[in-house]
Short mmCIF file of C-alpha atoms (C1' of nucleotides) in Angstrom, two decimals:
data_model
loop_
_atom_site.label_atom_id
_atom_site.label_comp_id
_atom_site.label_asym_id
_atom_site.label_seq_id
_atom_site.Cartn_x
_atom_site.Cartn_y
_atom_site.Cartn_z
CA MET A 297 40.61 -5.26 -50.87
CA PRO A 298 37.77 -7.58 -51.34
CA GLU A 299 38.37 -11.26 -51.55
CA LEU A 300 35.72 -13.91 -51.20
CA PRO A 301 34.73 -13.28 -47.56
CA GLU A 302 34.33 -9.55 -48.13
CA VAL A 303 32.19 -9.99 -51.24
CA GLU A 304 30.10 -12.66 -49.55
CA THR A 305 29.57 -10.42 -46.53
CA ILE A 306 28.42 -7.61 -48.81
CA ARG A 307 26.11 -10.02 -50.63
CA LYS A 308 24.46 -11.11 -47.42
CA TYR A 309 23.97 -7.58 -46.15
CA LEU A 310 22.57 -6.36 -49.45
CA LYS A 311 20.23 -9.28 -49.77
CA LYS A 312 18.41 -8.17 -46.64
CA GLU A 313 17.98 -4.72 -48.11
CA ILE A 314 17.35 -4.94 -51.83
CA LEU A 315 15.95 -8.39 -52.64
CA GLY A 316 12.76 -7.90 -54.62
CA MET A 317 13.29 -4.17 -55.03
CA LYS A 318 12.92 -2.35 -58.32
CA ILE A 319 15.74 -0.36 -59.89
CA LYS A 320 14.36 3.12 -60.50
CA LYS A 321 17.33 5.04 -61.80
CA ILE A 322 21.10 4.78 -62.24
CA ASP A 323 23.51 7.70 -62.02
CA ILE A 324 26.94 7.13 -63.53
CA PHE A 325 29.77 9.45 -62.53
CA SER A 326 32.62 7.41 -63.99
CA LYS A 327 31.68 6.13 -67.39
CA LYS A 328 34.57 3.74 -67.75
CA GLN A 329 33.34 1.80 -64.76
CA PHE A 330 29.83 1.05 -66.00
CA LEU A 331 30.51 -1.10 -69.04
CA SER A 332 26.92 -1.57 -70.27
CA ASN A 333 23.83 0.43 -71.05
CA PRO A 334 22.04 1.16 -67.76
CA LYS A 335 18.71 1.23 -69.59
CA GLU A 336 18.94 -2.55 -69.85
CA ILE A 337 18.05 -2.90 -66.19
CA ILE A 338 15.98 0.15 -65.28
CA GLY A 339 12.56 -0.91 -64.02
CA GLU A 340 13.68 -4.48 -63.25
CA LYS A 341 13.51 -6.10 -59.83
CA ILE A 342 16.27 -7.96 -57.99
CA LEU A 343 15.45 -11.66 -58.21
CA ALA A 344 18.52 -13.00 -56.44
CA LEU A 345 21.95 -11.98 -55.20
CA LYS A 346 24.65 -14.45 -56.10
CA ARG A 347 28.41 -14.64 -56.00
CA LYS A 348 31.21 -16.60 -57.57
CA GLY A 349 34.69 -15.95 -56.26
CA LYS A 350 35.03 -12.19 -55.97
CA LEU A 351 32.21 -11.47 -58.43
CA LEU A 352 28.90 -10.20 -57.10
CA ILE A 353 25.90 -10.95 -59.29
CA LEU A 354 22.48 -9.32 -59.05
CA SER A 355 20.00 -11.37 -61.06
CA LEU A 356 17.09 -9.40 -62.47
CA THR A 357 13.57 -10.12 -63.61
CA ASN A 358 14.34 -9.69 -67.31
CA ARG A 359 16.85 -12.55 -67.41
CA LYS A 360 19.70 -10.11 -67.16
CA ASN A 361 22.34 -9.82 -64.48
CA LEU A 362 24.26 -6.93 -63.02
CA LEU A 363 27.83 -7.99 -62.28
CA VAL A 364 29.98 -6.04 -59.84
CA HIS A 365 33.72 -6.35 -59.37
CA LEU A 366 35.16 -4.30 -56.52
CA LYS A 367 38.82 -4.83 -57.48
CA LEU A 368 41.11 -3.17 -54.91
CA SER A 369 39.10 -0.39 -53.40
CA GLY A 370 35.41 -0.85 -54.19
CA GLN A 371 32.69 -0.28 -51.64
CA LEU A 372 28.96 -0.82 -51.91
CA ILE A 373 27.10 1.40 -49.47
CA TRP A 374 23.39 1.04 -48.82
CA LEU A 375 21.59 4.25 -47.92
CA PRO A 376 17.96 3.91 -46.89
CA ASN A 377 15.79 6.85 -47.89
CA GLN A 378 15.87 8.36 -44.43
CA ARG A 379 19.67 8.64 -44.46
CA ILE A 380 20.33 11.48 -46.85
CA ASN A 381 23.35 13.10 -45.25
CA TYR A 382 25.97 10.96 -46.99
CA SER A 383 28.23 12.06 -49.77
CA SER A 384 31.49 10.72 -51.07
CA PRO A 385 33.94 12.31 -53.49
CA THR A 386 34.79 8.88 -54.88
CA LYS A 387 31.26 7.77 -55.74
CA ARG A 388 31.25 6.23 -59.23
CA VAL A 389 27.75 4.83 -59.64
CA ILE A 390 24.49 5.22 -57.72
CA ILE A 391 21.63 2.79 -58.18
CA TYR A 392 18.28 4.06 -56.91
CA PHE A 393 15.64 1.72 -55.50
CA ASP A 394 12.28 2.42 -53.91
CA GLY A 395 13.61 2.12 -50.40
CA GLY A 396 16.98 3.75 -50.83
CA LYS A 397 20.08 3.93 -52.96
CA LEU A 398 23.15 1.79 -53.46
CA VAL A 399 26.37 3.74 -53.86
CA PHE A 400 29.37 2.23 -55.63
CA ASN A 401 32.38 4.00 -54.20
CA GLU A 402 35.79 3.32 -55.59
CA PRO A 403 38.80 5.58 -55.13
CA ARG A 404 41.13 3.70 -57.47
CA LYS A 405 38.78 3.33 -60.40
CA PHE A 406 39.68 -0.28 -61.19
CA GLY A 407 36.33 -1.81 -60.35
CA TRP A 408 33.41 -2.10 -62.72
CA LEU A 409 29.76 -2.93 -63.18
CA ARG A 410 28.34 -4.57 -66.26
CA VAL A 411 25.13 -6.16 -67.47
CA LEU A 412 25.05 -9.64 -68.98
CA ASN A 413 22.11 -11.81 -69.97
CA ASN A 414 21.88 -15.31 -68.54
CA GLU A 415 23.79 -16.82 -71.46
CA GLY A 416 26.56 -14.26 -71.26
CA LEU A 417 26.80 -14.74 -67.53
CA LYS A 418 27.20 -18.47 -67.95
CA ILE A 419 30.08 -17.97 -70.38
CA GLU A 420 31.74 -15.47 -68.08
CA LEU A 421 31.48 -17.70 -65.02
CA LYS A 422 33.02 -20.60 -66.89
CA LYS A 423 36.18 -18.57 -67.28
CA ILE A 424 36.91 -18.69 -63.56
CA GLY A 425 37.56 -21.74 -61.41
CA PRO A 426 35.28 -23.19 -58.74
CA ASP A 427 34.40 -21.17 -55.69
CA PRO A 428 36.03 -22.75 -52.61
CA LEU A 429 32.75 -22.64 -50.70
CA SER A 430 30.88 -24.50 -53.44
CA LYS A 431 30.40 -28.22 -54.03
CA LYS A 432 32.57 -28.09 -57.13
CA PHE A 433 35.61 -27.40 -54.99
CA THR A 434 36.69 -30.93 -54.11
CA LEU A 435 39.91 -32.54 -52.97
CA ASP A 436 39.98 -34.44 -56.25
CA TYR A 437 39.81 -31.18 -58.16
CA LEU A 438 42.71 -29.70 -56.19
CA GLU A 439 44.83 -32.79 -56.74
CA LYS A 440 44.07 -32.64 -60.43
CA ILE A 441 45.01 -28.99 -60.97
CA PHE A 442 48.02 -29.23 -58.68
CA SER A 443 49.54 -32.16 -60.50
CA LYS A 444 50.60 -30.21 -63.57
CA SER A 445 51.81 -26.78 -62.53
CA LYS A 446 55.41 -25.76 -62.00
CA ARG A 447 54.44 -22.46 -60.41
CA GLU A 448 54.96 -21.50 -56.80
CA ILE A 449 51.94 -22.38 -54.72
CA LYS A 450 51.21 -18.84 -53.49
CA ASN A 451 51.09 -17.50 -57.04
CA PHE A 452 48.96 -20.42 -58.11
CA LEU A 453 46.40 -19.75 -55.38
CA LEU A 454 45.94 -16.23 -56.70
CA ASP A 455 45.01 -17.52 -60.16
CA GLN A 456 41.23 -17.06 -60.41
CA LYS A 457 41.07 -19.39 -63.40
CA LYS A 458 42.05 -22.26 -61.13
CA ILE A 459 40.22 -21.32 -57.91
CA SER A 460 38.08 -18.20 -57.57
CA GLY A 461 37.99 -16.12 -54.45
CA LEU A 462 41.42 -16.19 -52.83
CA GLY A 463 43.46 -12.99 -52.81
CA ASN A 464 46.69 -11.88 -51.25
CA ILE A 465 45.56 -12.02 -47.63
CA TYR A 466 43.72 -15.32 -47.47
CA SER A 467 46.28 -17.17 -49.60
CA SER A 468 49.10 -16.33 -47.15
CA GLU A 469 46.86 -17.26 -44.25
CA ALA A 470 45.79 -20.56 -45.83
CA LEU A 471 49.38 -21.60 -46.54
CA PHE A 472 50.32 -20.90 -42.94
CA LEU A 473 47.45 -23.00 -41.64
CA ALA A 474 48.44 -25.82 -43.98
CA LYS A 475 52.12 -25.45 -42.99
CA ILE A 476 53.25 -25.12 -46.58
CA HIS A 477 56.02 -22.78 -47.72
CA PRO A 478 54.66 -20.24 -50.23
CA GLU A 479 57.49 -20.87 -52.68
CA ARG A 480 56.90 -24.60 -52.95
CA LYS A 481 56.30 -25.75 -56.50
CA VAL A 482 52.73 -26.87 -56.88
CA PHE A 483 53.50 -30.24 -58.46
CA SER A 484 55.80 -31.13 -55.55
CA LEU A 485 53.03 -31.04 -52.95
CA THR A 486 52.26 -34.41 -51.42
CA LYS A 487 48.79 -35.82 -51.10
CA ARG A 488 48.81 -35.06 -47.42
CA GLU A 489 49.84 -31.48 -47.99
CA ILE A 490 47.15 -30.98 -50.58
CA LYS A 491 44.60 -32.32 -48.17
CA ARG A 492 45.81 -29.93 -45.48
CA LEU A 493 45.68 -27.02 -47.89
CA TYR A 494 42.20 -27.99 -49.02
CA GLY A 495 40.97 -27.80 -45.45
CA ALA A 496 42.97 -24.66 -44.72
CA ILE A 497 41.52 -22.75 -47.67
CA LYS A 498 37.98 -23.44 -46.55
CA MET A 499 38.90 -22.71 -42.96
CA VAL A 500 40.41 -19.26 -43.54
CA LEU A 501 37.57 -18.21 -45.82
CA LYS A 502 34.95 -19.27 -43.30
CA ASP A 503 36.90 -17.50 -40.60
CA GLY A 504 37.03 -14.37 -42.72
CA LEU A 505 33.29 -14.62 -43.17
CA LYS A 506 32.72 -15.11 -39.48
CA TYR A 507 34.47 -11.81 -38.78
CA GLU A 508 32.72 -10.16 -41.73
CA GLY A 509 35.83 -9.62 -43.78
CA THR A 510 39.11 -7.72 -43.54
CA SER A 511 39.11 -3.93 -43.26
CA LEU A 512 42.59 -2.60 -43.94
CA ARG A 513 42.10 0.51 -46.00
CA TYR A 514 38.90 0.66 -47.96
CA TYR A 515 36.64 -2.26 -47.23
CA ILE A 516 33.48 -1.55 -45.28
CA LYS A 517 30.15 -3.33 -45.23
CA PRO A 518 27.08 -1.81 -46.89
CA ASN A 519 26.02 -0.38 -43.52
CA GLY A 520 29.32 1.50 -43.23
CA THR A 521 30.93 -0.61 -40.51
CA LYS A 522 34.23 -2.46 -40.73
CA GLY A 523 35.01 -6.15 -40.76
CA PHE A 524 37.48 -7.39 -38.18
CA TYR A 525 39.34 -10.36 -39.59
CA GLN A 526 42.46 -8.17 -39.59
CA GLU A 527 42.49 -8.69 -35.83
CA HIS A 528 42.89 -12.41 -36.45
CA PHE A 529 45.73 -12.50 -38.98
CA ARG A 530 48.27 -15.18 -38.23
CA VAL A 531 50.91 -14.03 -40.71
CA TYR A 532 49.61 -11.30 -42.99
CA GLN A 533 51.25 -7.94 -42.18
CA ARG A 534 52.97 -9.52 -39.19
CA GLU A 535 56.53 -9.28 -40.52
CA GLY A 536 59.06 -9.48 -37.70
CA LYS A 537 56.43 -10.43 -35.14
CA ASN A 538 56.38 -13.77 -33.36
CA CYS A 539 54.62 -16.76 -34.85
CA TYR A 540 51.75 -17.74 -32.59
CA LEU A 541 52.72 -21.41 -32.87
CA CYS A 542 56.51 -21.42 -32.59
CA SER A 543 57.58 -17.83 -31.79
CA SER A 544 59.81 -17.57 -34.87
CA LYS A 545 59.84 -14.19 -36.60
CA ILE A 546 57.30 -13.97 -39.41
CA GLN A 547 58.96 -13.20 -42.73
CA LYS A 548 57.85 -11.14 -45.70
CA ILE A 549 58.91 -11.92 -49.26
CA LYS A 550 57.86 -10.81 -52.73
CA GLN A 551 56.35 -13.23 -55.19
CA SER A 552 55.53 -11.89 -58.61
CA GLY A 553 55.65 -8.41 -57.16
CA ARG A 554 53.25 -9.13 -54.32
CA SER A 555 53.92 -9.48 -50.61
CA THR A 556 53.74 -12.90 -49.03
CA PHE A 557 53.97 -13.51 -45.29
CA PHE A 558 54.94 -16.81 -43.70
CA CYS A 559 56.60 -18.48 -40.73
CA PRO A 560 59.99 -19.92 -41.74
CA LEU A 561 59.81 -22.65 -39.13
CA CYS A 562 56.17 -23.76 -39.42
CA GLN A 563 56.34 -23.56 -43.22
CA LYS A 564 59.63 -25.17 -44.14
CA LYS A 565 60.67 -25.21 -47.75
CA PHE A 566 62.28 -28.63 -47.67
"C1'" DA B 131 60.23 15.60 -52.80
"C1'" DA B 132 60.48 11.32 -54.69
"C1'" DT B 133 59.69 6.68 -54.37
"C1'" DA B 134 57.44 2.62 -52.83
"C1'" DC B 135 53.63 0.53 -50.99
"C1'" DT B 136 48.47 -1.25 -51.39
"C1'" DG B 137 43.13 -6.00 -50.84
"C1'" DT B 138 42.97 -7.17 -58.51
"C1'" DT B 139 43.12 -8.56 -63.04
"C1'" DC B 140 44.18 -8.07 -68.00
"C1'" DG B 141 47.08 -7.96 -72.04
"C1'" DC B 142 51.49 -8.49 -73.72
"C1'" DG B 143 55.64 -10.87 -74.78
"C1'" DA B 144 58.92 -14.54 -73.68
"C1'" DC C 240 49.39 -23.26 -73.47
"C1'" DT C 241 51.87 -20.96 -69.26
"C1'" DC C 242 53.89 -17.55 -66.68
"C1'" DG C 243 55.76 -13.03 -65.01
"C1'" DC C 244 55.58 -8.28 -65.68
"C1'" DG C 245 53.64 -3.77 -66.14
"C1'" DA C 246 49.62 -1.08 -66.54
"C1'" DA C 247 45.09 0.64 -65.26
"C1'" DC C 248 44.36 4.53 -60.74
"C1'" DA C 249 44.52 7.01 -56.33
"C1'" DG C 250 46.00 7.55 -51.81
"C1'" DT C 251 49.20 6.89 -48.11
"C1'" DA C 252 53.65 5.67 -45.95
"C1'" DT C 253 58.76 6.07 -45.87
#
DNA sequence: AATACTGTTCGCGA
DNA sequence: CTCGCGAACAGTAT
């Protein structure tokens, strides 16, 4: 589920609710998904809510940070104290604040929460590439990382070590916008194509943000409502439907076991 | 009923 | 080092 726009949307919503609030208690229902000792952060206040790629980071007053990764099916639901009639069979962690509680729901049990101090966080964040909405994501950087790799561009875009934040949906959408075939070898992209892709990546992510993310199966915002970028897909899940630009039939292929959608005419291979 | 999907990432082995 | 594959898990579609 959540790629950059979904995590960023969650961050913004939560910021309004829990910035400055003190963590009173943490209930853990799925031990494997809370990888640290919750006592490390009980009694601390939320200093800032940050994000890099798909990682959500709650910075706390004791120089520690709570990291959240939603993986495929994670939800963060904010329940103010007055809303007590909510319960979910897939709740994994509940964090209690003065004004309400934050429920980490996650049917598939891939996601996790963990606590890292500032040093540890720094090390962890260095392992993933620049966030496409940050200043570090430059055209020069893209040209540099693209020059070496023999991989297919779609697979490359999913590699969080190179760029952090793109997932299966937004990478297909970005390649369509840039008019680049998903199976093109990265090193073969021309300067012009890289420039187009650079713009397209930022464009689709901002668009995703504008519509508050993509709600296919699991993703909802902390207030329980859906995003609606799925209503604006150009290629994703549109197999057999007409391309909005040229009316060709959108195709679906598998790359490294994952679905890719593209327009065979707008995104020519050669 | 059995199999194949699904928005992610990690470890393994080539 | 780099890359593709399968696994981690649960639910839903075919």
